[in-house]
mmCIF file of N, CA, C and O in Angstrom:
data_model
loop_
_atom_site.group_PDB
_atom_site.id
_atom_site.type_symbol
_atom_site.label_atom_id
_atom_site.label_comp_id
_atom_site.label_asym_id
_atom_site.label_seq_id
_atom_site.Cartn_x
_atom_site.Cartn_y
_atom_site.Cartn_z
ATOM 1 N N MET A 816 13.613 -13.621 1.961
ATOM 2 C CA MET A 816 13.076 -12.288 1.848
ATOM 3 C C MET A 816 12.634 -11.976 0.418
ATOM 4 O O MET A 816 11.660 -11.278 0.227
ATOM 5 N N ARG A 817 13.361 -12.482 -0.531
ATOM 6 C CA ARG A 817 13.019 -12.237 -1.934
ATOM 7 C C ARG A 817 11.638 -12.804 -2.260
ATOM 8 O O ARG A 817 10.876 -12.191 -2.994
ATOM 9 N N GLU A 818 11.329 -13.964 -1.679
ATOM 10 C CA GLU A 818 10.019 -14.570 -1.912
ATOM 11 C C GLU A 818 8.897 -13.696 -1.364
ATOM 12 O O GLU A 818 7.858 -13.547 -2.005
ATOM 13 N N ALA A 819 9.107 -13.141 -0.185
ATOM 14 C CA ALA A 819 8.097 -12.268 0.420
ATOM 15 C C ALA A 819 7.878 -11.031 -0.446
ATOM 16 O O ALA A 819 6.734 -10.611 -0.662
ATOM 17 N N TRP A 820 8.964 -10.467 -0.944
ATOM 18 C CA TRP A 820 8.876 -9.289 -1.812
ATOM 19 C C TRP A 820 8.080 -9.617 -3.076
ATOM 20 O O TRP A 820 7.153 -8.891 -3.437
ATOM 21 N N GLU A 821 8.452 -10.696 -3.732
ATOM 22 C CA GLU A 821 7.777 -11.081 -4.976
ATOM 23 C C GLU A 821 6.303 -11.403 -4.744
ATOM 24 O O GLU A 821 5.454 -11.039 -5.554
ATOM 25 N N ARG A 822 5.992 -12.070 -3.645
ATOM 26 C CA ARG A 822 4.602 -12.403 -3.322
ATOM 27 C C ARG A 822 3.803 -11.126 -3.066
ATOM 28 O O ARG A 822 2.676 -10.977 -3.540
ATOM 29 N N ALA A 823 4.367 -10.176 -2.331
ATOM 30 C CA ALA A 823 3.689 -8.912 -2.038
ATOM 31 C C ALA A 823 3.421 -8.133 -3.325
ATOM 32 O O ALA A 823 2.329 -7.592 -3.515
ATOM 33 N N VAL A 824 4.393 -8.075 -4.203
ATOM 34 C CA VAL A 824 4.224 -7.370 -5.479
ATOM 35 C C VAL A 824 3.124 -8.023 -6.302
ATOM 36 O O VAL A 824 2.260 -7.332 -6.862
ATOM 37 N N LEU A 825 3.116 -9.336 -6.356
ATOM 38 C CA LEU A 825 2.080 -10.057 -7.097
ATOM 39 C C LEU A 825 0.692 -9.775 -6.509
ATOM 40 O O LEU A 825 -0.261 -9.515 -7.249
ATOM 41 N N LEU A 826 0.576 -9.807 -5.199
ATOM 42 C CA LEU A 826 -0.708 -9.523 -4.551
ATOM 43 C C LEU A 826 -1.194 -8.117 -4.886
ATOM 44 O O LEU A 826 -2.382 -7.908 -5.165
ATOM 45 N N LEU A 827 -0.294 -7.155 -4.871
ATOM 46 C CA LEU A 827 -0.675 -5.778 -5.188
ATOM 47 C C LEU A 827 -1.063 -5.627 -6.654
ATOM 48 O O LEU A 827 -1.977 -4.869 -6.978
ATOM 49 N N GLN A 828 -0.400 -6.320 -7.534
ATOM 50 C CA GLN A 828 -0.733 -6.242 -8.958
ATOM 51 C C GLN A 828 -2.103 -6.840 -9.233
ATOM 52 O O GLN A 828 -2.841 -6.340 -10.074
ATOM 53 N N GLU A 829 -2.436 -7.900 -8.526
ATOM 54 C CA GLU A 829 -3.705 -8.584 -8.742
ATOM 55 C C GLU A 829 -4.874 -7.898 -8.045
ATOM 56 O O GLU A 829 -6.005 -7.982 -8.515
ATOM 57 N N ALA A 830 -4.616 -7.257 -6.934
ATOM 58 C CA ALA A 830 -5.691 -6.695 -6.105
ATOM 59 C C ALA A 830 -6.220 -5.381 -6.663
ATOM 60 O O ALA A 830 -5.484 -4.579 -7.228
ATOM 61 N N ARG A 831 -7.485 -5.203 -6.488
ATOM 62 C CA ARG A 831 -8.162 -3.962 -6.825
ATOM 63 C C ARG A 831 -8.797 -3.436 -5.545
ATOM 64 O O ARG A 831 -9.046 -4.204 -4.624
ATOM 65 N N PRO A 832 -9.070 -2.152 -5.470
ATOM 66 C CA PRO A 832 -9.664 -1.612 -4.238
ATOM 67 C C PRO A 832 -11.144 -1.998 -4.102
ATOM 68 O O PRO A 832 -12.036 -1.171 -4.228
ATOM 69 N N THR A 833 -11.368 -3.288 -3.887
ATOM 70 C CA THR A 833 -12.718 -3.792 -3.649
ATOM 71 C C THR A 833 -12.701 -4.633 -2.382
ATOM 72 O O THR A 833 -11.650 -5.113 -1.960
ATOM 73 N N GLY A 834 -13.872 -4.816 -1.787
ATOM 74 C CA GLY A 834 -13.964 -5.616 -0.576
ATOM 75 C C GLY A 834 -13.478 -7.030 -0.779
ATOM 76 O O GLY A 834 -12.898 -7.638 0.114
ATOM 77 N N GLN A 835 -13.686 -7.561 -1.969
ATOM 78 C CA GLN A 835 -13.262 -8.921 -2.275
ATOM 79 C C GLN A 835 -11.742 -9.061 -2.217
ATOM 80 O O GLN A 835 -11.225 -10.112 -1.854
ATOM 81 N N ASP A 836 -11.017 -8.028 -2.569
ATOM 82 C CA ASP A 836 -9.558 -8.088 -2.593
ATOM 83 C C ASP A 836 -8.894 -7.543 -1.330
ATOM 84 O O ASP A 836 -7.666 -7.498 -1.247
ATOM 85 N N LEU A 837 -9.677 -7.153 -0.337
ATOM 86 C CA LEU A 837 -9.106 -6.636 0.903
ATOM 87 C C LEU A 837 -8.136 -7.625 1.552
ATOM 88 O O LEU A 837 -7.056 -7.214 1.992
ATOM 89 N N PRO A 838 -8.448 -8.915 1.609
ATOM 90 C CA PRO A 838 -7.470 -9.855 2.191
ATOM 91 C C PRO A 838 -6.127 -9.869 1.450
ATOM 92 O O PRO A 838 -5.074 -9.993 2.076
ATOM 93 N N ARG A 839 -6.143 -9.720 0.139
ATOM 94 C CA ARG A 839 -4.888 -9.668 -0.631
ATOM 95 C C ARG A 839 -4.081 -8.431 -0.250
ATOM 96 O O ARG A 839 -2.864 -8.492 -0.109
ATOM 97 N N LEU A 840 -4.765 -7.308 -0.130
ATOM 98 C CA LEU A 840 -4.077 -6.073 0.240
ATOM 99 C C LEU A 840 -3.490 -6.171 1.639
ATOM 100 O O LEU A 840 -2.362 -5.732 1.880
ATOM 101 N N ARG A 841 -4.235 -6.750 2.562
ATOM 102 C CA ARG A 841 -3.735 -6.917 3.938
ATOM 103 C C ARG A 841 -2.529 -7.853 3.963
ATOM 104 O O ARG A 841 -1.555 -7.607 4.684
ATOM 105 N N GLU A 842 -2.584 -8.920 3.193
ATOM 106 C CA GLU A 842 -1.466 -9.862 3.133
ATOM 107 C C GLU A 842 -0.233 -9.191 2.532
ATOM 108 O O GLU A 842 0.884 -9.378 3.016
ATOM 109 N N ALA A 843 -0.418 -8.404 1.499
ATOM 110 C CA ALA A 843 0.713 -7.678 0.903
ATOM 111 C C ALA A 843 1.342 -6.743 1.925
ATOM 112 O O ALA A 843 2.572 -6.696 2.056
ATOM 113 N N ALA A 844 0.524 -6.010 2.662
ATOM 114 C CA ALA A 844 1.046 -5.098 3.680
ATOM 115 C C ALA A 844 1.795 -5.866 4.763
ATOM 116 O O ALA A 844 2.875 -5.452 5.202
ATOM 117 N N ARG A 845 1.250 -7.000 5.185
ATOM 118 C CA ARG A 845 1.898 -7.809 6.214
ATOM 119 C C ARG A 845 3.278 -8.286 5.747
ATOM 120 O O ARG A 845 4.269 -8.190 6.484
ATOM 121 N N LEU A 846 3.355 -8.764 4.520
ATOM 122 C CA LEU A 846 4.628 -9.228 3.977
ATOM 123 C C LEU A 846 5.643 -8.084 3.875
ATOM 124 O O LEU A 846 6.816 -8.250 4.217
ATOM 125 N N LEU A 847 5.189 -6.943 3.403
ATOM 126 C CA LEU A 847 6.089 -5.795 3.230
ATOM 127 C C LEU A 847 6.556 -5.228 4.569
ATOM 128 O O LEU A 847 7.708 -4.812 4.699
ATOM 129 N N GLU A 848 5.681 -5.225 5.569
ATOM 130 C CA GLU A 848 6.060 -4.716 6.896
ATOM 131 C C GLU A 848 7.203 -5.534 7.492
ATOM 132 O O GLU A 848 7.990 -5.013 8.281
ATOM 133 N N ALA A 849 7.288 -6.801 7.127
ATOM 134 C CA ALA A 849 8.330 -7.680 7.671
ATOM 135 C C ALA A 849 9.694 -7.455 7.012
ATOM 136 O O ALA A 849 10.704 -7.944 7.516
ATOM 137 N N LEU A 850 9.719 -6.726 5.910
ATOM 138 C CA LEU A 850 10.977 -6.482 5.201
ATOM 139 C C LEU A 850 11.686 -5.245 5.733
ATOM 140 O O LEU A 850 11.078 -4.376 6.350
ATOM 141 N N ARG A 851 12.961 -5.179 5.440
ATOM 142 C CA ARG A 851 13.759 -4.030 5.841
ATOM 143 C C ARG A 851 13.267 -2.771 5.130
ATOM 144 O O ARG A 851 12.981 -2.798 3.926
ATOM 145 N N PRO A 852 13.155 -1.666 5.830
ATOM 146 C CA PRO A 852 12.668 -0.428 5.202
ATOM 147 C C PRO A 852 13.584 0.047 4.074
ATOM 148 O O PRO A 852 14.807 0.007 4.187
ATOM 149 N N ASP A 853 12.965 0.459 2.992
ATOM 150 C CA ASP A 853 13.642 1.177 1.921
ATOM 151 C C ASP A 853 12.575 1.896 1.104
ATOM 152 O O ASP A 853 11.377 1.726 1.343
ATOM 153 N N LEU A 854 12.974 2.709 0.166
ATOM 154 C CA LEU A 854 12.022 3.544 -0.565
ATOM 155 C C LEU A 854 11.038 2.736 -1.402
ATOM 156 O O LEU A 854 9.851 3.076 -1.473
ATOM 157 N N GLU A 855 11.497 1.671 -2.024
ATOM 158 C CA GLU A 855 10.608 0.830 -2.828
ATOM 159 C C GLU A 855 9.563 0.141 -1.953
ATOM 160 O O GLU A 855 8.389 0.080 -2.297
ATOM 161 N N ARG A 856 10.013 -0.406 -0.832
ATOM 162 C CA ARG A 856 9.093 -1.063 0.094
ATOM 163 C C ARG A 856 8.059 -0.059 0.588
ATOM 164 O O ARG A 856 6.866 -0.345 0.650
ATOM 165 N N ASP A 857 8.502 1.134 0.942
ATOM 166 C CA ASP A 857 7.583 2.151 1.446
ATOM 167 C C ASP A 857 6.561 2.560 0.389
ATOM 168 O O ASP A 857 5.394 2.794 0.696
ATOM 169 N N ALA A 858 6.986 2.637 -0.855
ATOM 170 C CA ALA A 858 6.050 2.981 -1.933
ATOM 171 C C ALA A 858 4.989 1.896 -2.079
ATOM 172 O O ALA A 858 3.800 2.195 -2.236
ATOM 173 N N LEU A 859 5.390 0.643 -2.006
ATOM 174 C CA LEU A 859 4.432 -0.455 -2.108
ATOM 175 C C LEU A 859 3.497 -0.480 -0.895
ATOM 176 O O LEU A 859 2.299 -0.743 -1.036
ATOM 177 N N LEU A 860 4.039 -0.194 0.280
ATOM 178 C CA LEU A 860 3.184 -0.122 1.474
ATOM 179 C C LEU A 860 2.167 1.014 1.334
ATOM 180 O O LEU A 860 1.012 0.874 1.733
ATOM 181 N N ALA A 861 2.597 2.115 0.765
ATOM 182 C CA ALA A 861 1.674 3.228 0.537
ATOM 183 C C ALA A 861 0.520 2.787 -0.356
ATOM 184 O O ALA A 861 -0.646 3.041 -0.055
ATOM 185 N N LEU A 862 0.842 2.103 -1.434
ATOM 186 C CA LEU A 862 -0.203 1.633 -2.345
ATOM 187 C C LEU A 862 -1.147 0.665 -1.644
ATOM 188 O O LEU A 862 -2.370 0.764 -1.797
ATOM 189 N N ALA A 863 -0.590 -0.261 -0.877
ATOM 190 C CA ALA A 863 -1.433 -1.236 -0.176
ATOM 191 C C ALA A 863 -2.368 -0.544 0.809
ATOM 192 O O ALA A 863 -3.583 -0.789 0.806
ATOM 193 N N TYR A 864 -1.833 0.324 1.641
ATOM 194 C CA TYR A 864 -2.662 0.985 2.661
ATOM 195 C C TYR A 864 -3.682 1.940 2.042
ATOM 196 O O TYR A 864 -4.823 2.016 2.504
ATOM 197 N N LEU A 865 -3.287 2.657 1.022
ATOM 198 C CA LEU A 865 -4.237 3.590 0.399
ATOM 199 C C LEU A 865 -5.363 2.841 -0.313
ATOM 200 O O LEU A 865 -6.515 3.272 -0.280
ATOM 201 N N ARG A 866 -5.042 1.721 -0.920
ATOM 202 C CA ARG A 866 -6.095 0.911 -1.541
ATOM 203 C C ARG A 866 -7.017 0.316 -0.480
ATOM 204 O O ARG A 866 -8.224 0.230 -0.678
ATOM 205 N N MET A 867 -6.434 -0.095 0.662
ATOM 206 C CA MET A 867 -7.272 -0.599 1.753
ATOM 207 C C MET A 867 -8.203 0.509 2.249
ATOM 208 O O MET A 867 -9.376 0.263 2.533
ATOM 209 N N TYR A 868 -7.667 1.718 2.324
ATOM 210 C CA TYR A 868 -8.505 2.844 2.748
ATOM 211 C C TYR A 868 -9.664 3.060 1.778
ATOM 212 O O TYR A 868 -10.785 3.330 2.197
ATOM 213 N N GLN A 869 -9.399 2.936 0.492
ATOM 214 C CA GLN A 869 -10.461 3.106 -0.495
ATOM 215 C C GLN A 869 -11.582 2.088 -0.297
ATOM 216 O O GLN A 869 -12.725 2.360 -0.623
ATOM 217 N N VAL A 870 -11.248 0.934 0.247
ATOM 218 C CA VAL A 870 -12.246 -0.116 0.452
ATOM 219 C C VAL A 870 -13.050 0.113 1.725
ATOM 220 O O VAL A 870 -14.278 0.090 1.706
ATOM 221 N N VAL A 871 -12.360 0.346 2.843
ATOM 222 C CA VAL A 871 -13.054 0.373 4.137
ATOM 223 C C VAL A 871 -13.094 1.746 4.806
ATOM 224 O O VAL A 871 -13.703 1.887 5.856
ATOM 225 N N ARG A 872 -12.431 2.728 4.229
ATOM 226 C CA ARG A 872 -12.434 4.094 4.774
ATOM 227 C C ARG A 872 -12.014 4.149 6.239
ATOM 228 O O ARG A 872 -12.543 4.915 7.033
ATOM 229 N N LYS A 873 -11.051 3.320 6.591
ATOM 230 C CA LYS A 873 -10.501 3.308 7.945
ATOM 231 C C LYS A 873 -9.368 4.332 7.995
ATOM 232 O O LYS A 873 -8.379 4.208 7.272
ATOM 233 N N GLU A 874 -9.508 5.337 8.860
ATOM 234 C CA GLU A 874 -8.558 6.449 8.893
ATOM 235 C C GLU A 874 -7.114 5.980 9.083
ATOM 236 O O GLU A 874 -6.190 6.555 8.496
ATOM 237 N N GLU A 875 -6.916 4.946 9.862
ATOM 238 C CA GLU A 875 -5.571 4.422 10.096
ATOM 239 C C GLU A 875 -4.896 4.044 8.777
ATOM 240 O O GLU A 875 -3.709 4.300 8.576
ATOM 241 N N TYR A 876 -5.643 3.437 7.869
ATOM 242 C CA TYR A 876 -5.083 3.046 6.578
ATOM 243 C C TYR A 876 -4.680 4.275 5.758
ATOM 244 O O TYR A 876 -3.644 4.278 5.106
ATOM 245 N N PHE A 877 -5.515 5.295 5.787
ATOM 246 C CA PHE A 877 -5.184 6.519 5.063
ATOM 247 C C PHE A 877 -3.901 7.139 5.620
ATOM 248 O O PHE A 877 -2.997 7.499 4.868
ATOM 249 N N LEU A 878 -3.830 7.267 6.940
ATOM 250 C CA LEU A 878 -2.662 7.903 7.556
ATOM 251 C C LEU A 878 -1.381 7.129 7.280
ATOM 252 O O LEU A 878 -0.348 7.728 6.956
ATOM 253 N N ARG A 879 -1.452 5.820 7.378
ATOM 254 C CA ARG A 879 -0.259 5.010 7.079
ATOM 255 C C ARG A 879 0.128 5.139 5.605
ATOM 256 O O ARG A 879 1.298 5.319 5.272
ATOM 257 N N GLY A 880 -0.857 5.004 4.728
ATOM 258 C CA GLY A 880 -0.573 5.085 3.304
ATOM 259 C C GLY A 880 -0.007 6.430 2.897
ATOM 260 O O GLY A 880 0.958 6.509 2.131
ATOM 261 N N TYR A 881 -0.597 7.491 3.420
ATOM 262 C CA TYR A 881 -0.136 8.838 3.094
ATOM 263 C C TYR A 881 1.295 9.042 3.595
ATOM 264 O O TYR A 881 2.145 9.582 2.883
ATOM 265 N N SER A 882 1.560 8.577 4.806
ATOM 266 C CA SER A 882 2.894 8.707 5.380
ATOM 267 C C SER A 882 3.932 7.924 4.573
ATOM 268 O O SER A 882 5.012 8.443 4.256
ATOM 269 N N TYR A 883 3.609 6.689 4.226
ATOM 270 C CA TYR A 883 4.539 5.885 3.428
ATOM 271 C C TYR A 883 4.760 6.507 2.047
ATOM 272 O O TYR A 883 5.868 6.467 1.512
ATOM 273 N N ALA A 884 3.728 7.096 1.477
ATOM 274 C CA ALA A 884 3.883 7.734 0.164
ATOM 275 C C ALA A 884 4.894 8.870 0.239
ATOM 276 O O ALA A 884 5.766 8.990 -0.626
ATOM 277 N N TRP A 885 4.776 9.701 1.250
ATOM 278 C CA TRP A 885 5.700 10.826 1.368
ATOM 279 C C TRP A 885 7.104 10.381 1.736
ATOM 280 O O TRP A 885 8.089 10.965 1.297
ATOM 281 N N THR A 886 7.202 9.312 2.527
ATOM 282 C CA THR A 886 8.526 8.784 2.868
ATOM 283 C C THR A 886 9.226 8.253 1.622
ATOM 284 O O THR A 886 10.415 8.468 1.429
ATOM 285 N N SER A 887 8.463 7.569 0.779
ATOM 286 C CA SER A 887 9.057 6.961 -0.417
ATOM 287 C C SER A 887 9.412 7.982 -1.486
ATOM 288 O O SER A 887 10.353 7.782 -2.243
ATOM 289 N N GLN A 888 8.612 9.046 -1.600
ATOM 290 C CA GLN A 888 8.778 10.062 -2.646
ATOM 291 C C GLN A 888 8.650 9.479 -4.052
ATOM 292 O O GLN A 888 9.159 10.051 -5.017
ATOM 293 N N LYS A 889 7.978 8.342 -4.179
ATOM 294 C CA LYS A 889 7.752 7.720 -5.485
ATOM 295 C C LYS A 889 6.496 8.314 -6.110
ATOM 296 O O LYS A 889 5.466 8.444 -5.468
ATOM 297 N N GLU A 890 6.582 8.666 -7.370
ATOM 298 C CA GLU A 890 5.514 9.380 -8.066
ATOM 299 C C GLU A 890 4.159 8.660 -8.001
ATOM 300 O O GLU A 890 3.133 9.283 -7.729
ATOM 301 N N GLU A 891 4.151 7.360 -8.251
ATOM 302 C CA GLU A 891 2.889 6.619 -8.250
ATOM 303 C C GLU A 891 2.224 6.651 -6.874
ATOM 304 O O GLU A 891 1.013 6.860 -6.756
ATOM 305 N N ALA A 892 3.020 6.465 -5.824
ATOM 306 C CA ALA A 892 2.481 6.481 -4.464
ATOM 307 C C ALA A 892 1.980 7.868 -4.092
ATOM 308 O O ALA A 892 0.907 8.018 -3.499
ATOM 309 N N LEU A 893 2.738 8.898 -4.440
ATOM 310 C CA LEU A 893 2.325 10.271 -4.131
ATOM 311 C C LEU A 893 1.051 10.653 -4.872
ATOM 312 O O LEU A 893 0.164 11.308 -4.308
ATOM 313 N N ALA A 894 0.942 10.239 -6.118
ATOM 314 C CA ALA A 894 -0.253 10.561 -6.901
ATOM 315 C C ALA A 894 -1.486 9.912 -6.294
ATOM 316 O O ALA A 894 -2.538 10.554 -6.172
ATOM 317 N N LEU A 895 -1.377 8.647 -5.897
ATOM 318 C CA LEU A 895 -2.518 7.980 -5.279
ATOM 319 C C LEU A 895 -2.857 8.627 -3.943
ATOM 320 O O LEU A 895 -4.028 8.833 -3.626
ATOM 321 N N ALA A 896 -1.840 8.986 -3.167
ATOM 322 C CA ALA A 896 -2.081 9.633 -1.873
ATOM 323 C C ALA A 896 -2.854 10.933 -2.053
ATOM 324 O O ALA A 896 -3.810 11.205 -1.316
ATOM 325 N N GLU A 897 -2.483 11.728 -3.018
ATOM 326 C CA GLU A 897 -3.182 12.986 -3.243
ATOM 327 C C GLU A 897 -4.595 12.762 -3.783
ATOM 328 O O GLU A 897 -5.533 13.462 -3.392
ATOM 329 N N ARG A 898 -4.753 11.788 -4.631
ATOM 330 C CA ARG A 898 -6.084 11.471 -5.170
ATOM 331 C C ARG A 898 -7.017 10.990 -4.045
ATOM 332 O O ARG A 898 -8.161 11.433 -3.956
ATOM 333 N N VAL A 899 -6.511 10.125 -3.184
ATOM 334 C CA VAL A 899 -7.314 9.616 -2.070
ATOM 335 C C VAL A 899 -7.616 10.738 -1.077
ATOM 336 O O VAL A 899 -8.720 10.828 -0.549
ATOM 337 N N LYS A 900 -6.669 11.615 -0.874
ATOM 338 C CA LYS A 900 -6.862 12.742 0.046
ATOM 339 C C LYS A 900 -8.016 13.633 -0.457
ATOM 340 O O LYS A 900 -8.843 14.096 0.331
ATOM 341 N N GLU A 901 -8.068 13.857 -1.745
ATOM 342 C CA GLU A 901 -9.140 14.686 -2.326
ATOM 343 C C GLU A 901 -10.509 14.010 -2.181
ATOM 344 O O GLU A 901 -11.518 14.677 -2.020
ATOM 345 N N GLU A 902 -10.524 12.672 -2.240
ATOM 346 C CA GLU A 902 -11.769 11.918 -2.100
ATOM 347 C C GLU A 902 -12.273 11.909 -0.665
ATOM 348 O O GLU A 902 -13.466 11.738 -0.443
ATOM 349 N N ALA A 903 -11.349 12.029 0.289
ATOM 350 C CA ALA A 903 -11.708 11.918 1.715
ATOM 351 C C ALA A 903 -12.587 13.039 2.191
ATOM 352 O O ALA A 903 -12.770 14.059 1.680
#
């Protein structure tokens, strides 16, 4: 599990909200979804989904990201959720 966590974090650090990095964001989300829920995991899932939304504007990604941001209550995730919400 530690490997999956570290790989997901690395993918998120490297990825930018561009079409080229969409596969990295999807892989990070897939790895994180397989882990046990906790606030840190939820914050990272929020970042992954919200960045995916910025790329493809798929409503499902926005809703998941926004929900994970509020569940986590982590400042970085909440800030991105509100910024993306204003852009929508």
